[in-house]
XYZ file of C-alpha atoms in Angstrom:
102
model
C -15.607 -6.965 -1.980
C -15.053 -4.934 -5.162
C -11.298 -4.953 -4.545
C -11.373 -8.757 -4.304
C -13.257 -8.955 -7.609
C -10.723 -6.610 -9.238
C -7.802 -8.632 -7.842
C -9.244 -11.845 -9.265
C -9.806 -10.193 -12.656
C -6.182 -9.013 -12.784
C -5.004 -12.471 -11.729
C -7.012 -14.023 -14.571
C -5.156 -11.747 -16.985
C -1.926 -13.465 -15.947
C -0.565 -11.656 -12.897
C 1.006 -14.116 -10.454
C 0.439 -11.810 -7.472
C -1.929 -8.849 -7.248
C -1.656 -6.139 -4.609
C -4.378 -3.491 -4.478
C -3.758 -0.502 -2.266
C -6.847 0.851 -0.517
C -5.655 4.428 -0.779
C -8.574 6.737 -0.177
C -11.246 4.016 -0.103
C -13.070 3.575 3.200
C -10.632 3.862 6.074
C -7.738 4.202 3.617
C -5.639 1.562 5.310
C -7.086 -1.699 3.977
C -5.263 -3.407 1.112
C -5.818 -6.689 -0.741
C -3.114 -9.203 -1.693
C -3.930 -12.092 -3.999
C -1.095 -14.614 -4.136
C -0.599 -18.362 -4.286
C -1.856 -18.447 -0.695
C -5.215 -16.942 -1.718
C -6.617 -13.522 -0.913
C -5.409 -11.737 2.192
C -7.066 -8.610 3.529
C -4.353 -6.458 5.067
C -5.663 -3.889 7.494
C -3.539 -1.025 8.679
C -3.957 1.902 10.976
C -5.494 4.905 9.217
C -3.546 8.092 9.868
C -5.460 11.322 9.486
C -4.136 14.818 9.077
C -0.808 13.919 7.456
C -0.303 15.465 4.030
C 2.360 13.283 2.484
C 3.221 12.343 -1.073
C 5.082 9.346 -2.459
C 3.692 6.683 -0.170
C 2.661 4.486 -3.098
C 6.135 4.762 -4.581
C 7.713 3.938 -1.231
C 5.335 1.002 -0.764
C 6.039 -0.550 -4.175
C 9.798 -0.056 -4.015
C 9.957 -1.530 -0.513
C 7.950 -4.562 -1.633
C 10.332 -5.036 -4.592
C 13.407 -4.638 -2.379
C 12.126 -7.129 0.191
C 11.279 -9.667 -2.519
C 14.766 -9.169 -4.005
C 16.113 -10.072 -0.561
C 14.241 -13.386 -0.853
C 11.187 -12.681 1.300
C 7.879 -14.239 0.255
C 5.399 -11.739 -1.173
C 3.187 -11.677 1.943
C 6.163 -10.840 4.183
C 7.436 -8.238 1.719
C 4.040 -6.523 1.659
C 3.703 -6.608 5.454
C 7.182 -5.103 5.879
C 6.427 -2.392 3.312
C 3.094 -1.466 4.943
C 4.828 -1.090 8.312
C 7.604 1.029 6.787
C 5.152 3.385 5.069
C 3.051 3.673 8.218
C 6.158 4.527 10.237
C 7.257 7.087 7.634
C 3.870 8.813 7.678
C 3.752 8.901 11.474
C 7.234 10.439 11.601
C 6.769 12.845 8.691
C 7.168 16.573 9.093
C 5.289 19.327 7.324
C 7.423 21.666 5.241
C 6.292 24.822 3.498
C 2.757 25.803 2.657
C 1.944 23.204 0.025
C 1.550 23.708 -3.698
C 1.147 27.279 -4.859
C 0.252 28.224 -8.398
C 2.208 31.255 -9.616
C 0.458 33.221 -12.317
């Protein structure tokens, strides 16, 4: 509900479409899209255990690319969510993570 309130507030500031990524809230796979069609709650499959970085960047660039191809915003977002989900599921773990060298 708070995400819906935030989306409406951003829309009132002039944004035509507002997409709020759930990230680490709740199940971590629920996003909100406010567009001309109203508010859509987009649920995805939470994936646990994967330690990946750059998913937000991949999500936003995929949305932009799909919209540039002429897809409506809702289709662009759905395509991007599927692509990120697929990338996380197929990711591999490299190295031992971030190490601070003193």
